[in-house]
Amino acid sequence: MSRQWYNEMCVYQVWPRSFKDGDGDGIGDLKGILEKLDYIKSLGVDAIWFSPLYASPQKDYGYDIADYYNINPEYGTNEDFKAVLDGAHARGMRVIMDLVINHTSDQHEWFKRSAAGDPQYKDYYIWRPGKGKDGKKFPNNWMATFPGDGWKWNEERGEYYLHLFAVEQPDLNHDNPAVREEVKRIMRYWLDMGVDGFREDVITYISKKEGLPNGFPLPAARGMEHYSPGPNLKKYLQEYRDVVKEYEGRLQLGEAPMMTPKNALKYIDGEDRVLDMMFGFRHMEADCFMISWIRLPFSLRKLKKIYNNWQTKLYGRGINANYIENHDQPRNISRYGSEKYRFESGKALCTMYTFLSGAQFVYQGQEIGMTNLDYEKWDDFVDVSTFSTKKLLEKLKIFSQKKIMKMAKYAARDNARTPVQWNATANAGFTTGTPWYTVNPNYVDVNVEAQENDPNSQLNFYRKAIALRKEYADAAIYGQFNLHLKGHRQLFVYDKIGENGTKLTVIINLSEKTLSSKKAKKYIYPHSKEILSNYEGEIGDKLRPYEARVYKNALLGE
Ligand code: NOJ
């Protein structure tokens, strides 16, 4: 595979509402982001991906767009965005915008006109008459991904519209060429302004099977087999790809739930690929069944198997998009790691995924070890999907209220959305006003400022790991993945072997147990050099809880 900047990049994800408030209204904004560009740059990252900044009623915090051409006034203006864009470019960082085109907000002008039957917009969305004698039965049995019905009746139009997410997020009809032209216009607008590419939200859902047939009778996400991916996905993606290709060096990342490496390669392999990479989900299922709400004990063996699958199948062909956190996932230390060994496990998880082949993504606050919030009551949650999942679970009548609350505490996306903890002053330095959302009380111990000056902090560990990944790009980014001790329940040991002969050996005890280091040590070559570790001193006979070490071995000479 040829060497490309987007394969080597490390991307920092900003979820704007909770990143930094610059004007004291309690809501993160572009002014706050501008203040922190030097900080982002200091991590050693090459690009920033902004979760949606567009005008939106915020039912799904920006993933419900009401105006694709304007910045959400709570975040600032288009000029403020331009200042951030220029500021990032001046610091040598690229900027990736979120592009949400599977659906819009129901407050978008297109939807309002479509509902009113305006001939120009009539087919912009997926409308169907009701079924049954009274015409009020759903057009099919599909369910939304945010659990609940997939259809909503619209009185004005006298028809149902499809929404695969919240009721306020009607799905666009990409089968309508006029809709695709709108998408292209939007893309060109931001590309002309200078953005470097898009992260395309649930992009694999944009094409729905003709006739919208009923789905398998599943209790959730029913109908998915008819749109994930749909029949015309590649065709539509090709059109959007052609737009991006009108510009130099821009990039497209696609969010792809349920994706397998084999299917991913249909979209991301070779010169004629329609996306540069895809965000898979499987590796986020090592402690659950499909979604984090259906919790299972964390299984390192499962995780290793998934990584092995993606790393080996994409090798030399496609680029992995490596992440362990984002705005949709609870904090990783609270899932795959341990709050008791917060920084040890945070550094171990950082080590685990930094040296995997592919591009690297770091979510705001991940670098300092932010953890889940200790929720006490339903009022503490704000995410639309938390409430729809709660409703579905209540309807099933299998779980007690206490159990549902416990599930939410562990699994809710809200966990990722607490304000970034900048320092130990009031509101973690996020705002001088009243924060729009609860600040995790652990900010007193877990914050950027405290970690800046501590050479052993998780923040500085991330900086080091990010730099090492680049320094040893041959092995770390392009190398062949070689998994050892596949069946071991606590040890994650792998090599990455570069074409230039460099071999990296990654050894991690991903558990709270103290283990013998004998099995792992076998894989450290003689004369190798340790380049990263989260415990001081050399490796001993024991591997302590979450002990992580990386060695560099030169196979050829040195
Ligand atoms: C995926 C996004 O990451 C998530 O935050 C959003 O709720 C859904 N897509 C719907 O846009």
XYZ file of C-alpha atoms and ligand atoms in Angstrom:
569
model
C 0.000 0.000 0.000
C 1.350 3.431 -0.851
C 2.207 5.737 2.012
C -0.330 8.448 2.525
C -0.666 11.272 5.016
C -4.154 10.150 5.949
C -2.907 6.734 6.932
C -0.279 8.242 9.193
C -2.506 10.882 10.709
C -3.566 11.094 14.300
C -6.894 12.888 14.558
C -8.284 14.637 17.618
C -12.075 14.590 17.849
C -13.797 17.630 19.286
C -17.414 17.391 20.440
C -17.936 21.165 20.443
C -20.606 21.560 23.087
C -18.370 20.200 25.822
C -14.888 21.140 24.680
C -14.316 24.717 25.878
C -16.613 27.648 26.461
C -15.104 30.925 25.298
C -17.950 33.341 26.057
C -19.203 32.275 29.466
C -22.653 31.016 28.461
C -21.878 27.507 29.686
C -21.760 25.980 26.205
C -18.582 25.047 24.373
C -17.931 27.155 21.288
C -15.528 28.132 18.518
C -13.954 30.876 20.601
C -13.077 28.235 23.169
C -11.723 25.941 20.469
C -9.566 28.749 19.107
C -8.050 29.238 22.554
C -7.129 25.576 22.686
C -5.614 25.050 19.248
C -2.103 25.152 20.691
C -3.076 22.503 23.207
C -4.473 20.251 20.484
C -1.341 20.763 18.419
C 0.822 19.950 21.451
C -0.562 16.409 21.455
C 1.206 15.781 18.168
C -1.963 15.339 16.166
C -2.306 16.108 12.472
C -5.984 16.856 12.169
C -9.109 17.807 14.086
C -12.498 16.267 13.423
C -15.355 18.430 14.596
C -18.608 16.765 15.521
C -21.383 18.844 13.896
C -21.031 22.588 14.284
C -23.999 23.445 12.057
C -27.207 25.187 13.027
C -29.397 22.656 14.787
C -32.171 22.436 17.373
C -29.776 20.078 19.205
C -32.235 17.228 19.698
C -29.286 14.954 18.956
C -26.645 17.554 19.750
C -25.942 18.649 16.222
C -26.596 15.374 14.413
C -29.954 16.932 13.546
C -29.007 19.680 11.119
C -31.386 22.517 10.310
C -29.003 24.507 8.120
C -25.927 22.990 6.478
C -24.463 26.330 5.473
C -24.336 28.058 8.823
C -22.647 27.470 12.149
C -24.886 26.948 15.156
C -25.220 30.432 16.734
C -24.476 28.940 20.162
C -21.047 28.010 18.794
C -20.367 31.236 16.897
C -20.470 32.375 13.296
C -19.066 31.172 9.970
C -16.320 33.774 10.456
C -15.461 32.215 13.823
C -15.238 28.854 12.103
C -12.994 30.309 9.424
C -10.711 31.634 12.155
C -10.479 28.141 13.682
C -9.893 26.628 10.255
C -7.124 29.107 9.483
C -5.691 28.696 12.971
C -5.556 24.931 12.576
C -3.983 25.220 9.132
C -1.430 27.714 10.404
C -0.403 25.116 12.970
C -0.131 22.401 10.352
C -3.359 20.626 11.296
C -6.085 19.607 8.908
C -9.776 20.050 9.645
C -12.414 17.392 9.097
C -16.091 18.339 9.255
C -18.852 15.982 10.253
C -21.243 15.498 7.364
C -24.658 14.236 8.425
C -26.638 13.434 5.305
C -28.598 10.314 6.116
C -31.107 12.608 7.796
C -31.746 16.244 8.636
C -33.564 17.927 11.479
C -37.339 18.134 11.159
C -36.725 21.879 11.481
C -34.819 21.969 8.196
C -36.517 24.082 5.545
C -36.541 21.100 3.174
C -38.543 19.029 5.612
C -41.037 21.771 6.311
C -41.611 22.227 2.591
C -41.714 18.515 1.994
C -44.365 18.108 4.666
C -46.340 20.919 3.064
C -46.231 19.059 -0.258
C -44.156 21.694 -2.104
C -43.533 20.021 -5.493
C -39.825 20.859 -5.420
C -39.248 19.192 -2.035
C -42.013 16.613 -2.002
C -39.624 13.674 -2.528
C -36.708 14.877 -0.423
C -37.683 12.499 2.375
C -39.064 8.985 2.579
C -42.830 9.386 2.787
C -45.342 6.563 2.650
C -49.091 6.359 3.164
C -50.293 4.408 6.151
C -51.551 0.866 5.747
C -54.649 -0.923 6.960
C -58.327 -0.031 6.773
C -57.953 3.248 8.609
C -54.703 4.005 6.784
C -52.937 4.511 10.097
C -50.812 1.354 10.260
C -47.060 1.731 9.718
C -45.852 1.303 6.115
C -43.523 -1.489 7.276
C -42.127 -2.955 10.502
C -38.813 -1.076 10.614
C -37.548 0.289 13.882
C -35.302 3.245 14.552
C -31.718 2.738 15.702
C -32.601 4.879 18.675
C -35.075 2.252 19.823
C -38.662 2.893 18.895
C -40.825 2.967 15.776
C -39.130 3.822 12.519
C -42.094 5.854 11.244
C -43.822 9.004 12.377
C -47.190 10.249 11.200
C -47.233 13.782 9.800
C -50.619 15.415 10.063
C -49.975 18.137 7.518
C -48.926 15.761 4.773
C -51.211 12.930 5.860
C -48.411 10.397 5.510
C -45.708 8.679 7.492
C -42.027 9.603 7.190
C -39.125 7.284 7.906
C -36.662 8.177 10.659
C -33.893 5.727 11.485
C -32.858 7.850 14.467
C -34.955 10.217 16.582
C -38.423 11.334 15.494
C -36.894 14.762 14.847
C -34.384 13.268 12.378
C -36.261 12.380 9.175
C -34.256 10.315 6.667
C -33.378 11.989 3.397
C -34.300 10.253 0.175
C -30.972 9.777 -1.604
C -32.754 7.997 -4.448
C -33.902 11.460 -5.463
C -31.154 12.987 -7.644
C -32.097 16.461 -6.399
C -31.173 15.405 -2.848
C -27.798 14.163 -4.031
C -27.233 17.491 -5.790
C -27.982 19.278 -2.506
C -25.400 17.087 -0.743
C -22.806 17.924 -3.389
C -23.520 21.620 -3.008
C -23.010 21.354 0.731
C -19.748 19.463 0.278
C -18.409 22.014 -2.192
C -19.351 24.879 0.083
C -17.139 23.604 2.917
C -14.410 22.295 0.635
C -14.264 25.707 -1.044
C -13.868 27.281 2.376
C -10.852 25.041 2.882
C -11.934 22.089 5.025
C -9.835 19.006 4.413
C -12.511 16.379 4.378
C -15.539 14.823 5.978
C -16.444 12.250 8.565
C -19.643 10.947 7.087
C -22.269 10.035 9.646
C -23.920 6.581 9.323
C -23.072 6.832 5.660
C -23.729 3.154 5.052
C -27.460 3.750 5.714
C -28.182 6.243 2.939
C -29.590 3.776 0.413
C -32.726 1.809 1.298
C -33.952 -1.286 -0.479
C -36.593 -0.591 -3.075
C -40.093 -1.250 -1.846
C -38.959 -0.984 1.797
C -39.751 -4.621 2.640
C -40.399 -5.757 6.196
C -37.335 -6.690 8.247
C -36.554 -9.790 10.311
C -38.674 -9.644 13.455
C -35.890 -8.369 15.740
C -36.684 -6.441 18.935
C -34.384 -3.572 17.891
C -33.051 -1.989 14.678
C -35.590 -4.049 12.746
C -35.208 -3.648 8.981
C -31.486 -3.006 9.113
C -30.703 -5.713 6.550
C -32.476 -3.526 3.986
C -30.305 -0.448 4.381
C -27.052 -1.349 6.133
C -25.657 -1.253 3.502
C -28.332 -0.583 0.904
C -28.306 -1.502 -2.794
C -27.197 1.871 -4.184
C -24.700 2.806 -1.521
C -21.666 2.484 -3.735
C -23.259 4.391 -6.583
C -24.175 7.330 -4.355
C -20.843 7.293 -2.591
C -19.121 7.402 -5.965
C -20.953 10.601 -6.789
C -19.866 12.168 -3.509
C -16.355 10.872 -4.045
C -16.203 12.608 -7.400
C -16.914 15.900 -5.678
C -14.128 15.415 -3.167
C -11.783 14.488 -5.995
C -12.307 17.894 -7.570
C -10.125 19.123 -4.719
C -6.525 18.238 -3.841
C -5.698 16.035 -0.910
C -9.121 15.889 0.765
C -10.459 12.920 2.586
C -13.592 10.930 3.427
C -14.107 8.822 6.516
C -17.294 6.836 6.774
C -19.092 5.706 9.878
C -20.097 2.106 9.239
C -22.091 0.212 11.879
C -22.150 -3.597 11.548
C -19.288 -3.527 9.063
C -16.980 -6.498 8.484
C -13.470 -6.178 7.029
C -14.538 -8.087 3.926
C -17.400 -5.708 3.211
C -15.372 -2.653 4.181
C -12.847 -3.499 1.488
C -15.561 -3.066 -1.137
C -15.532 0.619 -0.323
C -12.031 1.441 0.893
C -9.690 -0.685 -1.212
C -7.619 0.629 -4.100
C -7.438 3.748 -6.226
C -11.121 3.650 -7.108
C -12.238 3.468 -3.480
C -15.250 5.565 -2.530
C -14.134 6.213 1.048
C -10.632 6.497 2.490
C -11.485 4.509 5.578
C -14.395 3.328 7.679
C -15.122 3.391 11.381
C -16.036 -0.147 12.332
C -17.812 -0.978 15.591
C -16.924 -4.560 16.408
C -13.967 -3.741 18.654
C -16.322 -1.734 20.861
C -18.275 -4.901 21.625
C -15.774 -6.720 23.846
C -17.922 -6.050 26.926
C -21.383 -6.242 25.445
C -23.673 -7.806 22.905
C -23.974 -5.408 19.946
C -24.675 -2.311 22.039
C -23.047 -1.253 25.280
C -26.392 -1.504 27.135
C -26.417 -5.287 26.850
C -23.437 -5.775 29.050
C -21.248 -8.863 29.227
C -18.042 -9.363 31.160
C -15.112 -7.784 29.303
C -13.506 -10.405 27.099
C -9.954 -9.725 26.020
C -10.052 -12.839 23.879
C -12.979 -11.447 21.923
C -11.231 -8.107 21.521
C -8.030 -9.737 20.289
C -9.942 -11.817 17.780
C -11.661 -8.739 16.372
C -8.422 -6.759 16.125
C -6.712 -9.732 14.529
C -9.457 -9.963 11.954
C -9.362 -6.283 10.969
C -5.595 -5.914 11.169
C -4.832 -8.927 9.018
C -7.666 -8.614 6.487
C -7.006 -4.959 5.748
C -3.228 -5.391 5.702
C -1.730 -3.872 2.541
C -5.189 -3.028 1.179
C -7.290 -0.771 3.354
C -6.764 1.592 6.250
C -8.149 0.908 9.702
C -9.635 3.829 11.621
C -8.427 3.070 15.137
C -10.380 4.543 17.998
C -11.348 3.455 21.496
C -13.560 6.408 22.390
C -15.842 8.894 20.725
C -18.966 10.873 21.577
C -21.143 7.735 21.258
C -19.154 5.468 23.548
C -18.893 5.483 27.320
C -15.384 6.248 28.529
C -13.004 3.402 27.803
C -11.240 3.280 31.175
C -14.662 2.616 32.721
C -15.265 -0.214 30.254
C -12.155 -2.052 29.123
C -9.915 -0.625 31.826
C -10.414 0.012 35.521
C -11.326 3.157 37.417
C -9.325 1.768 40.325
C -6.223 1.712 38.110
C -7.359 4.719 36.169
C -4.076 5.971 34.794
C -2.385 2.581 34.544
C -5.277 1.214 32.552
C -5.675 4.440 30.579
C -2.050 4.198 29.481
C -2.371 0.482 28.786
C -5.357 1.091 26.508
C -3.486 3.882 24.791
C -0.586 1.486 24.168
C -2.927 -1.218 22.970
C -4.404 0.745 20.059
C -1.672 3.259 19.208
C 0.543 0.664 17.547
C -2.163 -0.922 15.428
C -1.998 -0.332 11.683
C -4.161 2.484 10.444
C -5.006 6.057 11.294
C -5.419 6.974 14.963
C -8.290 8.866 16.562
C -8.261 10.403 20.037
C -11.472 11.718 21.562
C -11.439 14.834 23.739
C -10.613 13.999 27.345
C -9.421 10.493 26.495
C -5.848 11.725 26.677
C -6.235 12.737 30.321
C -8.171 9.682 31.435
C -11.682 11.052 31.816
C -14.097 8.410 33.089
C -17.832 7.766 33.233
C -20.038 9.893 35.440
C -21.556 8.399 38.559
C -25.201 8.907 37.622
C -27.790 8.847 40.384
C -31.073 9.716 38.706
C -32.671 9.913 35.280
C -32.612 13.717 35.370
C -28.832 13.504 35.122
C -29.061 12.146 31.565
C -29.637 14.336 28.520
C -29.122 12.135 25.468
C -32.147 11.318 23.306
C -30.964 7.740 22.721
C -30.597 7.106 26.458
C -34.284 7.824 26.888
C -35.470 5.853 23.886
C -33.414 2.849 25.008
C -34.865 3.186 28.514
C -38.366 3.237 27.045
C -37.761 0.117 24.987
C -36.297 -1.766 27.956
C -39.277 -0.809 30.102
C -41.620 -2.019 27.391
C -39.908 -5.410 27.283
C -40.779 -5.843 30.976
C -37.739 -8.085 31.582
C -35.670 -5.684 33.686
C -36.397 -3.858 36.924
C -36.113 -0.052 37.045
C -32.981 -0.441 39.146
C -31.416 -2.702 36.569
C -32.260 -0.323 33.708
C -30.656 2.523 35.610
C -27.571 0.393 36.172
C -27.417 -0.383 32.462
C -27.713 3.294 31.567
C -24.998 4.286 34.010
C -22.570 1.991 32.315
C -23.661 2.389 28.744
C -25.146 5.818 28.100
C -23.505 8.058 25.525
C -23.937 10.878 28.041
C -20.797 9.561 29.741
C -18.659 10.828 26.882
C -20.268 14.225 26.839
C -19.340 15.766 30.157
C -17.245 18.934 29.801
C -13.511 18.585 29.254
C -11.597 18.960 32.495
C -9.050 21.706 31.937
C -7.983 22.497 35.497
C -8.985 22.209 39.162
C -10.848 25.541 39.373
C -14.658 25.809 39.385
C -16.349 23.846 36.568
C -12.997 22.323 35.684
C -12.117 25.552 33.871
C -14.583 24.635 31.138
C -16.691 27.750 31.586
C -16.958 30.837 33.742
C -20.734 30.453 33.554
C -23.007 27.573 34.441
C -21.982 24.483 32.459
C -24.729 23.163 30.199
C -23.975 19.669 31.471
C -22.584 18.106 34.638
C -18.844 18.299 35.142
C -17.442 15.016 36.432
C -16.477 15.733 40.064
C -13.194 13.885 39.567
C -11.894 16.955 37.692
C -10.052 17.922 40.855
C -7.697 14.987 40.235
C -8.171 14.454 36.528
C -7.449 17.578 34.520
C -5.159 18.906 31.821
C -3.308 21.428 33.955
C -2.318 18.930 36.634
C -1.014 16.581 33.967
C 0.842 19.150 31.891
C 3.741 19.391 34.299
C 3.894 15.784 35.385
C 6.221 13.834 33.082
C 4.498 10.597 34.089
C 0.966 11.786 33.480
C -1.385 10.079 31.094
C -1.414 13.230 28.979
C 2.349 13.088 28.480
C 2.136 9.359 27.907
C -0.269 9.997 25.040
C 2.072 12.599 23.588
C 4.924 10.132 23.726
C 2.908 7.264 22.246
C 1.584 9.438 19.411
C 5.142 10.530 18.579
C 6.515 6.969 18.720
C 3.820 5.743 16.358
C 5.149 8.266 13.829
C 8.797 7.610 14.568
C 8.331 3.892 13.940
C 5.738 4.315 11.204
C 7.132 1.429 9.174
C 6.197 -1.054 11.829
C 3.501 0.781 13.788
C 1.423 2.176 10.932
C 2.291 -0.036 7.976
C 3.603 -3.172 9.626
C 2.207 -6.647 9.667
C 0.204 -7.524 12.776
C 1.206 -10.696 14.478
C -0.858 -11.734 17.492
C 0.614 -13.970 20.211
C -1.085 -15.789 23.070
C -4.457 -15.628 21.309
C -6.304 -17.541 23.986
C -4.834 -15.728 26.990
C -7.456 -13.945 29.046
C -5.308 -11.154 30.455
C -2.301 -10.733 28.201
C -2.399 -8.830 24.944
C 0.883 -9.412 23.140
C 1.503 -8.545 19.514
C 4.295 -7.704 17.102
C 4.225 -5.239 14.291
C 6.795 -5.952 11.652
C 7.750 -3.289 9.150
C 9.139 -3.821 5.674
C 12.383 -2.176 6.754
C 12.932 -4.941 9.304
C 11.849 -2.998 12.359
C 9.781 -5.029 14.740
C 7.780 -3.618 17.604
C 6.626 -5.899 20.372
C 3.696 -4.717 22.448
C 3.109 -6.406 25.807
C 0.109 -5.534 27.916
C -1.437 -7.028 30.996
C -4.995 -5.865 30.447
C -6.278 -6.857 33.873
C -6.182 -5.958 37.542
C -4.258 -9.140 38.278
C -0.536 -9.440 38.817
C 0.768 -12.034 36.377
C 3.982 -13.830 35.661
C 5.787 -12.101 32.805
C 7.387 -15.312 31.582
C 5.043 -16.054 28.684
C 5.156 -12.511 27.354
C 8.894 -12.043 27.766
C 9.551 -14.821 25.268
C 8.562 -12.447 22.506
C 11.075 -9.755 23.384
C 14.079 -10.227 21.139
C 17.561 -10.041 22.588
C 19.207 -6.607 22.229
C 15.853 -4.952 21.919
C 15.164 -1.536 23.303
C 12.195 -0.558 25.429
C 10.570 2.526 23.930
C 7.450 2.921 26.072
C 6.175 1.731 29.426
C 3.659 2.786 32.050
C 5.666 1.531 35.031
C 9.151 2.649 35.977
C 12.184 0.400 35.777
C 12.708 -2.642 33.606
C 10.250 -5.433 33.112
C 10.390 -7.807 36.068
C 9.248 -11.355 36.736
C 5.761 -10.055 37.273
C 3.515 -7.900 35.194
C 1.622 -5.585 37.496
C -1.999 -4.495 36.923
C -2.301 -2.958 33.457
C 1.447 -2.977 32.934
C 2.215 -2.102 29.321
C 5.537 -2.146 27.499
C 6.674 -1.635 23.941
C 10.000 -2.884 22.585
C 11.778 -2.109 19.401
C 13.801 -4.886 17.862
C 15.871 -4.505 14.727
C 15.730 -7.770 12.809
C 18.280 -6.548 10.345
C 21.436 -5.329 12.052
C 21.480 -2.544 14.656
C -23.910 8.568 14.578
C -23.423 9.694 15.421
O -22.104 9.449 15.791
C -24.376 9.795 16.573
O -23.911 10.663 17.568
C -25.711 10.212 16.062
O -26.644 10.219 17.109
C -26.215 9.259 14.983
N -25.203 8.914 14.051
C -27.322 9.890 14.222
O -26.844 10.965 13.478
